[in-house]
CSV table of C-alpha atoms and ligand atoms in Angstrom, one decimal:
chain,number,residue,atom,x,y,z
W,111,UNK,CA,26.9,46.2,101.2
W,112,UNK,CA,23.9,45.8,99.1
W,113,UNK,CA,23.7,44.1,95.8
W,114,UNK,CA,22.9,46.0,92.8
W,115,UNK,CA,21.2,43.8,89.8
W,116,UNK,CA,22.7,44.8,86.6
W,117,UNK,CA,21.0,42.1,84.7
W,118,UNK,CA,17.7,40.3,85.6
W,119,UNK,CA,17.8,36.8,84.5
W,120,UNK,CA,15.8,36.4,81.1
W,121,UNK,CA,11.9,34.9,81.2
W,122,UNK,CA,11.5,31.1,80.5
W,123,UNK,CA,10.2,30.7,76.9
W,124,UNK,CA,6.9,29.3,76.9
W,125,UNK,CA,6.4,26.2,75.8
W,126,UNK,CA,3.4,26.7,73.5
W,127,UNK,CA,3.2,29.7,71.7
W,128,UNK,CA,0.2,30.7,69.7
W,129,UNK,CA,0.6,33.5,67.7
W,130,UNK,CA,-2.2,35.2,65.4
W,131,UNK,CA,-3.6,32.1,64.8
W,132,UNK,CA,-6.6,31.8,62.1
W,133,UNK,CA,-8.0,29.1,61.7
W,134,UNK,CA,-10.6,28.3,58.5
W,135,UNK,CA,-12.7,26.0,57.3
W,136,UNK,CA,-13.2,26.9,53.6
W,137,UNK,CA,-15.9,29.5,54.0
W,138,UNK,CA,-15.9,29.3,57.7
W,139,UNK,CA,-13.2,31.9,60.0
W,140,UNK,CA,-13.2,30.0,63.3
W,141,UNK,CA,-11.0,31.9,64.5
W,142,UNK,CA,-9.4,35.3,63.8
W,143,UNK,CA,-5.7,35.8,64.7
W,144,UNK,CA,-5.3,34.3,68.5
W,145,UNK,CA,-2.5,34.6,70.4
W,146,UNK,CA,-1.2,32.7,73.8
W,147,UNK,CA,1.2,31.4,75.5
W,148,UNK,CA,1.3,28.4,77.7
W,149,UNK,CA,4.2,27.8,80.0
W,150,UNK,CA,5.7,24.6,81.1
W,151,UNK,CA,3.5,23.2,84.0
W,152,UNK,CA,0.2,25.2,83.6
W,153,UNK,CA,-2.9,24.5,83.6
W,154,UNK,CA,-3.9,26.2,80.5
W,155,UNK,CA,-8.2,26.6,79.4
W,156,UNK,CA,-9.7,27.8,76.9
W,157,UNK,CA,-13.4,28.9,77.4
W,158,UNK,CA,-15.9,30.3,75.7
W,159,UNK,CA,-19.0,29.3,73.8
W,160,UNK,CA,-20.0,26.9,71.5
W,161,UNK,CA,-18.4,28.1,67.9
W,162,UNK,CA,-15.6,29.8,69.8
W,163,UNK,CA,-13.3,28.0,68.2
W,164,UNK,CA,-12.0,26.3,71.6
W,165,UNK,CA,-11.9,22.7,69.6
W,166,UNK,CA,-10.5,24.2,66.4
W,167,UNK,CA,-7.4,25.6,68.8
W,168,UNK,CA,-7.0,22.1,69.9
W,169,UNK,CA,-6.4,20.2,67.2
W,170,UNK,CA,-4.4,22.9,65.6
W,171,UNK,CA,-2.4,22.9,68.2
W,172,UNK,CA,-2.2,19.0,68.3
W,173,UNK,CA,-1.3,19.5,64.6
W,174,UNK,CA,-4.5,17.8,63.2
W,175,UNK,CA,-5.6,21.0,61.2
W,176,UNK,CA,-3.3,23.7,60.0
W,177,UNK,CA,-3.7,27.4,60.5
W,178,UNK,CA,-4.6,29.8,57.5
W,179,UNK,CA,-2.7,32.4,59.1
W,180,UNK,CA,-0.3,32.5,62.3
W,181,UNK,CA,1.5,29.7,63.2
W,182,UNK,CA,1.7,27.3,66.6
W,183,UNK,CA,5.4,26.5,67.9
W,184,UNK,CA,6.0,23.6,70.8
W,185,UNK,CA,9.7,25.1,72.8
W,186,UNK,CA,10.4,27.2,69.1
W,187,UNK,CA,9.4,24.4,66.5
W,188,UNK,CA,6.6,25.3,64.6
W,189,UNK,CA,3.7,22.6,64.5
W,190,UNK,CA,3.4,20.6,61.1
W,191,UNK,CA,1.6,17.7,62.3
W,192,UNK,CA,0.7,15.4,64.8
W,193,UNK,CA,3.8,14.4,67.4
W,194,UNK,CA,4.1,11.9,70.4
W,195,UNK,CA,5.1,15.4,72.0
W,196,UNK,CA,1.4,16.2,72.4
W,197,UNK,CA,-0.9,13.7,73.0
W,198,UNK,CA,-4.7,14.3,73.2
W,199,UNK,CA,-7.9,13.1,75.1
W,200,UNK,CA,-10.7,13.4,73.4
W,201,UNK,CA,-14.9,13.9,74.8
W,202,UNK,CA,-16.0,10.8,73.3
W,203,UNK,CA,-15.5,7.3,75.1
W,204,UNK,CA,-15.2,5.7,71.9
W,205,UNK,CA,-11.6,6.9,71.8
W,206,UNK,CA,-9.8,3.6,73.0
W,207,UNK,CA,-10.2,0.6,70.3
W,208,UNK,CA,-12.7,-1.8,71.6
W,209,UNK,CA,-11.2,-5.0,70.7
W,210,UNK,CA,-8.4,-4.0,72.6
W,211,UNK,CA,-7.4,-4.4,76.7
W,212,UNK,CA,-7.2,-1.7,79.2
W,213,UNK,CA,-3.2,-2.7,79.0
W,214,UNK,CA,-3.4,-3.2,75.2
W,215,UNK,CA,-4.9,0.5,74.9
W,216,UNK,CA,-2.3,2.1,77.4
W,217,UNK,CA,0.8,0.2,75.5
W,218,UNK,CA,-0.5,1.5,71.9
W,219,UNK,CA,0.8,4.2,70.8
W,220,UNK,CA,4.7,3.2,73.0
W,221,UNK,CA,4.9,0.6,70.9
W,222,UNK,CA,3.5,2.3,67.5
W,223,UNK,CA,6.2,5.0,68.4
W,224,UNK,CA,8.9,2.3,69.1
W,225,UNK,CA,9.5,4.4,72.4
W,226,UNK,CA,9.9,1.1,74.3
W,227,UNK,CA,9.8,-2.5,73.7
W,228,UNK,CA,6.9,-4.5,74.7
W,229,UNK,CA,8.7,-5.9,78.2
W,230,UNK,CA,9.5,-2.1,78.5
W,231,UNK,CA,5.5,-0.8,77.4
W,232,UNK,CA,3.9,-3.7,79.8
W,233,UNK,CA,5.7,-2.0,82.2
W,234,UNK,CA,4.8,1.5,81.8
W,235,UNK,CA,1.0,0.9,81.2
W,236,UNK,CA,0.9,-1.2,84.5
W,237,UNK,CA,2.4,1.6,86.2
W,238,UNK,CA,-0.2,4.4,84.7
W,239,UNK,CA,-2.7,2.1,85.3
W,240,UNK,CA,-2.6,2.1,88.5
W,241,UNK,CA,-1.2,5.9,88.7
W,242,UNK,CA,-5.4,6.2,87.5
W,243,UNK,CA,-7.2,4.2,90.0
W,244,UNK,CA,-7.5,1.2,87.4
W,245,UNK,CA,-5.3,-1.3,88.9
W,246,UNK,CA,-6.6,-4.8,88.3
W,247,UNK,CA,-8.7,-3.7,85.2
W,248,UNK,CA,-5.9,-4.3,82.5
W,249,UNK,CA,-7.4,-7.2,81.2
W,250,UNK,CA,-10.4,-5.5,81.1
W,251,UNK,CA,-12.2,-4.3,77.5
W,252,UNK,CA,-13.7,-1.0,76.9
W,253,UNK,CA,-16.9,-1.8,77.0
W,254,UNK,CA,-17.0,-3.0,80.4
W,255,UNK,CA,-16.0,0.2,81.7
W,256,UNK,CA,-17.5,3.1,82.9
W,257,UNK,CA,-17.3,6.6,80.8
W,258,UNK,CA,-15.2,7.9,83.8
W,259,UNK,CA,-13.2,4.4,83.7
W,260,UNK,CA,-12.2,4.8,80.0
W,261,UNK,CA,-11.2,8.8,80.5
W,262,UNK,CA,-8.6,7.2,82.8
W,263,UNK,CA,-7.9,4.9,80.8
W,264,UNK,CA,-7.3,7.5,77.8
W,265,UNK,CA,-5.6,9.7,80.3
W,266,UNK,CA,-3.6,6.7,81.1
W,267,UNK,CA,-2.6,6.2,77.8
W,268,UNK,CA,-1.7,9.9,76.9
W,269,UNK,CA,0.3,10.1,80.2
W,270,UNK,CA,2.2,7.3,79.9
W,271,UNK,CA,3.8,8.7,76.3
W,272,UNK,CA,5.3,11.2,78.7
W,273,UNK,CA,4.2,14.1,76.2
W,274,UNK,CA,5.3,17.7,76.5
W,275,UNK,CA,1.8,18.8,76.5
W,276,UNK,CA,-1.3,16.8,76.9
W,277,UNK,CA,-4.1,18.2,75.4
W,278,UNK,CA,-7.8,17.8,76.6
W,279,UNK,CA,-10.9,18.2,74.3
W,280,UNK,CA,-13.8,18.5,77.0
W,281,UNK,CA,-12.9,15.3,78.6
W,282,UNK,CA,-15.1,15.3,81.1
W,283,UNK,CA,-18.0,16.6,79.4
W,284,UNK,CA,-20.0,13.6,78.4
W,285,UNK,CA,-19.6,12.5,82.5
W,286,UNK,CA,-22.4,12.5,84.6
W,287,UNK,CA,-22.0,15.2,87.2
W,288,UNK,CA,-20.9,13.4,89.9
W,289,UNK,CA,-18.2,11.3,88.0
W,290,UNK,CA,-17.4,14.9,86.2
W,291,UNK,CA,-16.3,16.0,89.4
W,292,UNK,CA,-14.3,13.1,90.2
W,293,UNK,CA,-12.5,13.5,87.3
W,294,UNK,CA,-11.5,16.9,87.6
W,295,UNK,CA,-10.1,15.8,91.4
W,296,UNK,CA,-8.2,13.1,89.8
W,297,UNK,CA,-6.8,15.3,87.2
W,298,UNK,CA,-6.1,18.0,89.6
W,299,UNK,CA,-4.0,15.1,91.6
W,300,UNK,CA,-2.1,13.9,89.2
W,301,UNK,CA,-1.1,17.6,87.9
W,302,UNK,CA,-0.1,17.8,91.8
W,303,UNK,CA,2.1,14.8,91.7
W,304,UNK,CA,3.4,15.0,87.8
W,305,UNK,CA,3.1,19.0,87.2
W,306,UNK,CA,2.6,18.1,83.7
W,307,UNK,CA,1.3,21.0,81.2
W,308,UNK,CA,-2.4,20.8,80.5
W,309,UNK,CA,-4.0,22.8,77.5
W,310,UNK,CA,-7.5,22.0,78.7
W,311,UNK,CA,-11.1,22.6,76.6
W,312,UNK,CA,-14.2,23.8,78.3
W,313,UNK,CA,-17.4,25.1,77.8
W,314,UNK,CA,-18.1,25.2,82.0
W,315,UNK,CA,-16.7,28.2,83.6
W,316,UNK,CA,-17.2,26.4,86.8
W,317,UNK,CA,-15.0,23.8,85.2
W,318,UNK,CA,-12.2,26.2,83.8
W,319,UNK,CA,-11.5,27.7,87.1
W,320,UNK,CA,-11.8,24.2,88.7
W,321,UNK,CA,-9.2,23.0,86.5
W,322,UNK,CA,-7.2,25.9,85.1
W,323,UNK,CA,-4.9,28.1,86.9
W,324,UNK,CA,-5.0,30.4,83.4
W,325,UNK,CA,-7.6,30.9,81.4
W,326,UNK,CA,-8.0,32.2,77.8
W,327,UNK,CA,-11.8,33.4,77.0
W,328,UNK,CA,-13.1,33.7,73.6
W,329,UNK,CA,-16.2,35.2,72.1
W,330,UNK,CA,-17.5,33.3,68.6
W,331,UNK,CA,-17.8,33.9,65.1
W,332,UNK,CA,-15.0,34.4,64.7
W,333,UNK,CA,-13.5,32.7,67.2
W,334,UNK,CA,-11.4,36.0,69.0
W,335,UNK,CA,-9.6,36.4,72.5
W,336,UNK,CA,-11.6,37.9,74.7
W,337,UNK,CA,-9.5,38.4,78.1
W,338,UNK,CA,-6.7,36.3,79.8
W,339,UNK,CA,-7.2,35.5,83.1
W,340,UNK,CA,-5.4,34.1,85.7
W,341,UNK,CA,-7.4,31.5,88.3
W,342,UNK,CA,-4.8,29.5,90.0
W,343,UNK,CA,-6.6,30.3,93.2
W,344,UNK,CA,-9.8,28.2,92.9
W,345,UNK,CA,-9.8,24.3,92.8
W,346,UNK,CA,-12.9,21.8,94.0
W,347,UNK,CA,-12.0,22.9,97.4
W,348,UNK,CA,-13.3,26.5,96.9
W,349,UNK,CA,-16.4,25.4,94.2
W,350,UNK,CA,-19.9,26.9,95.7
W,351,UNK,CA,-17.9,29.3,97.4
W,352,UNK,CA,-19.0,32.7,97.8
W,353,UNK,CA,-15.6,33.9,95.6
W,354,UNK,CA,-16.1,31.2,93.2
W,355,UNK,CA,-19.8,32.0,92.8
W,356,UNK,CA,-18.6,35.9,92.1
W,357,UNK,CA,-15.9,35.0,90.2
W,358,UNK,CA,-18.1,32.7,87.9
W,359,UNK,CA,-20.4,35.4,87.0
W,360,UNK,CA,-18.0,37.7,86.2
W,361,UNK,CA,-16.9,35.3,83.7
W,362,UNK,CA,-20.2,35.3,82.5
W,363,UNK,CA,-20.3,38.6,82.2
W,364,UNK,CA,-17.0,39.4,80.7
W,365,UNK,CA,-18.1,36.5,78.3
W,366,UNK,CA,-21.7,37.5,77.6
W,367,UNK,CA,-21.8,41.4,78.1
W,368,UNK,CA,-20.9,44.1,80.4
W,369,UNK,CA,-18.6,43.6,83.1
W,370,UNK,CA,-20.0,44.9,86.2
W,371,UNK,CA,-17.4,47.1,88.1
W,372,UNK,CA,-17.3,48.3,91.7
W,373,UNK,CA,-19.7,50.5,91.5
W,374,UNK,CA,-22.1,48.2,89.9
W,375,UNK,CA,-22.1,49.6,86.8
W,376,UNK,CA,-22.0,48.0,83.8
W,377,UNK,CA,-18.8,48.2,81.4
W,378,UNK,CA,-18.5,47.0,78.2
W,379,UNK,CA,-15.7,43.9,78.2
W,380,UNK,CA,-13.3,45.1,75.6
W,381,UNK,CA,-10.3,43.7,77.5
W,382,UNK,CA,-8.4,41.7,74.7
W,383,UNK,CA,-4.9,39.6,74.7
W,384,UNK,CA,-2.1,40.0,72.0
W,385,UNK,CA,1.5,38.0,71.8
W,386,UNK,CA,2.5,41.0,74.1
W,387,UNK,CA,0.9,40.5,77.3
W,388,UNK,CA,0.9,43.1,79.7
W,389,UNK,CA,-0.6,42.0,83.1
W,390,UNK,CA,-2.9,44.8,85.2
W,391,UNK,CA,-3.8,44.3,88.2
W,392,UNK,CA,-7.7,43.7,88.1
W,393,UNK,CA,-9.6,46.5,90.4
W,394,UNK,CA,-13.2,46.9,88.6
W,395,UNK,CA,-13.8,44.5,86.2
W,396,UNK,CA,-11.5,42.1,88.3
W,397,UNK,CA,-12.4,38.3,88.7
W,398,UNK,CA,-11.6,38.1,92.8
W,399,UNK,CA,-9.3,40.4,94.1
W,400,UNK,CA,-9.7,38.4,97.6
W,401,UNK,CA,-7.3,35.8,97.1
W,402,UNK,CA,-3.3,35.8,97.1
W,403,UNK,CA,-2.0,34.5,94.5
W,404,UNK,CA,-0.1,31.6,95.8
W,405,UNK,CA,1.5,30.3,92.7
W,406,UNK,CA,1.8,30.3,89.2
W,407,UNK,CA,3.7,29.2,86.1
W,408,UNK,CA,3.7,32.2,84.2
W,409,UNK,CA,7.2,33.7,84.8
W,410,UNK,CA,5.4,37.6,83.6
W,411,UNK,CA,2.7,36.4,86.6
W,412,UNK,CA,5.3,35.1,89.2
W,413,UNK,CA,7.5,38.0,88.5
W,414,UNK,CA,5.4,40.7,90.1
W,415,UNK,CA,3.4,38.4,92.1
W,416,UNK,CA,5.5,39.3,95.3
W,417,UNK,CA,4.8,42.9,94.8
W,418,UNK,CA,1.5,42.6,93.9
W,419,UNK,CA,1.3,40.7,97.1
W,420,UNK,CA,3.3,43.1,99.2
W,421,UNK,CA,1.0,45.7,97.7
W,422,UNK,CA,-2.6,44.2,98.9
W,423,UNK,CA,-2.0,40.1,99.5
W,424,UNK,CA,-5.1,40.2,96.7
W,425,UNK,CA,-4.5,40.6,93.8
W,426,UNK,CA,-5.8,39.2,90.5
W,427,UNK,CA,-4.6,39.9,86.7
W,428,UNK,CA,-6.2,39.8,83.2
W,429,UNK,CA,-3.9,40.6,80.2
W,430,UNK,CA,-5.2,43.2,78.2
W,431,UNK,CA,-4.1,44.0,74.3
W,432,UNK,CA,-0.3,45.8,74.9
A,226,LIG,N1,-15.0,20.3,60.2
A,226,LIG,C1,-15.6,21.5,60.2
A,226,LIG,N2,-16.1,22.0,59.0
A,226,LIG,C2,-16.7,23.2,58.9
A,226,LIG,N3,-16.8,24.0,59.9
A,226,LIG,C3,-16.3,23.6,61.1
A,226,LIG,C4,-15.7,22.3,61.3
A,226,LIG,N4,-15.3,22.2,62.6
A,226,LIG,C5,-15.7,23.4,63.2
A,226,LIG,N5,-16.3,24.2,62.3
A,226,LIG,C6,-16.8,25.6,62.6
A,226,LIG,O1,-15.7,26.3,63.2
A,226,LIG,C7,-16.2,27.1,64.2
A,226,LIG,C8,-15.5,26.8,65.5
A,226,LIG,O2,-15.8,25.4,65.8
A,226,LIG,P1,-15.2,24.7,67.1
A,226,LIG,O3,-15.8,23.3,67.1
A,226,LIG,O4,-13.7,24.8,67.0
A,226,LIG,O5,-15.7,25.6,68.3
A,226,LIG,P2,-15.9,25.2,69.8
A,226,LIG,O6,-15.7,26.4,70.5
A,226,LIG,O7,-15.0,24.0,70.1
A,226,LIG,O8,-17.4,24.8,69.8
A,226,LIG,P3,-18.1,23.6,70.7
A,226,LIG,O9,-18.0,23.9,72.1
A,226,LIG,O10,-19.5,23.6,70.2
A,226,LIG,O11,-17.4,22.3,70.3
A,226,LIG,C9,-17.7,26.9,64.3
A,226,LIG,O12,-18.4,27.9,63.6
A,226,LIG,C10,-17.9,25.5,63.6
A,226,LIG,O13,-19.2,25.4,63.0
């Protein structure tokens, strides 16, 4: 006898919700009502170009500025302020006091946040110490480390809070290419090990799809949501890749201009996001429709994934405005 479902089981809520959120600075709109959502355990960019208002979402989101309009909520409480909840890593190296160790830096903000005693705090940086690839440099000061050395260390330091979200400002962008890349492997390793949420900043589409497995594009001045994408499919491992190399451009193009679909004509990129996502499954304008999707932590994506799958095995989605 079959089953019949009389009642499918309700979506997770997301953890982060963004909801029309403006965000000014006196004269200056940096951004104009955006809305997104970011569910526990993704990998959540945003992208877009300089004035975008990537950075301005950050730290609104981290609670360092407030919104004008809209409002930012973390599992249904709205965001007032700063909270261990969220911890951020910053661009600039200069983020970990210098006249303090590589253990002194991780232990900071436990013991500011009387989370754990300092027995209790020794303990936990040693272990994310090492968790980073900086085992034996906790005596160590900041400025005898590498720029790569003290991201760890500040990613080190964020993890070990054991936040709900951490936040990333362009972390790796002041890294030389190389180390860049190491960086995004390490953080892709640790996501794999931890599956912690990750609101990520970028201005690098390589690095967006390298890092993200969603991706929230926004075009400047205003800062406005351009197109939601979902990019769980890429990692370092498919980087230079044919797919990657078409999926990059499309980017570009959905950032920059027309979107070029099947054909090879050009189409204007109106596709926008509201609170009220509604996925499609990407044919033209598509950002590579040659990969399954294998997983995903948006309960909307994993919902129809297995159809979408049964349907072609390659499918990609972009949220357009409901
Ligand atoms: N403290 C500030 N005072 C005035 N305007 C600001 C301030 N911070 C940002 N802005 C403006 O807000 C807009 C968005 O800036 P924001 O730094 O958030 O963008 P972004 O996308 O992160 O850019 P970038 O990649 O260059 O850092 C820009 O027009 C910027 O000039």
């Amino acid at each position: 006898m079959a089953f019949q479902i009389v009642r499918a089981a309700p979506p997770p809520a997301p953890l982060l919700r963004a909801e029309n959120v403006s965000l000014e600075y006196g004269a200056v709109c940096a951004t104009h009502e955006v809305s997104f959502d970011v569910y526990r355990g993704d990998r959540f960019v945003l992208l877009g170009p300089s004035g975008c208002g990537k950075s301005s979402l950050l730290k609104a989101a981290a609670g360092f500025i407030k919104p004008a309009g809209g409002a930012i909520s973390i599992d249904g409480r709205e965001v007032t302020g700063p909270g261990p909840d969220r911890m951020v890593v910053f661009q600039e190296f200069d983020q970990l006091p210098p006249w303090k160790t590589v253990r002194e830096n991780v232990m900071f903000p436990l013991l500011m946040t009387k989370r754990l005693n300092r027995h209790q705090a020794e303990e936990r940086a040693r272990h994310w110490i090492a968790k980073v690839g900086l085992a034996g440099f906790e005596n160590a000061h900041p400025h005898t480390l590498s720029g790569g050395m003290k991201q760890r260390v500040a990613i080190a330091r964020a993890l070990a809070m054991q936040p709900d979200i951490l936040l990333m400002d362009e972390p790796f962008a002041a890294l030389d290419a190389l180390t860049r890349r190491n960086m995004q492997e390490e953080l892709g390793r640790l996501w794999e090990e931890l599956r912690f949420t990750l609101l990520f900043v970028t201005h690098s589409i390589e690095e967006a799809l390298v890092v993200g497995n969603r991706i929230l594009l926004l075009s400047p001045h205003p800062g406005q949501v351009r197109a939601e994408l979902n990019s769980h499919q890429f990692g370092l491992a498919s980087a230079g890749s044919v797919e990657f190399q078409a999926a990059t451009q499309r980017i570009h193009g959905l950032l920059f201009g027309g979107v070029e679909d099947a054909s090879g004509a050009p189409e204007a990129a109106t596709i926008n996001t509201s609170p009220v996502i509604s996925n499609v499954i990407l044919a033209h304008a598509g950002i590579h429709a040659e990969y399954p999707i294998t997983r995903s932590m948006d309960p909307r994506l994993r919902e129809d994934d297995g159809a979408g799958a049964r349907a072609d095995g390659n499918v990609s989605r972009i949220a357009e405005k409901a």
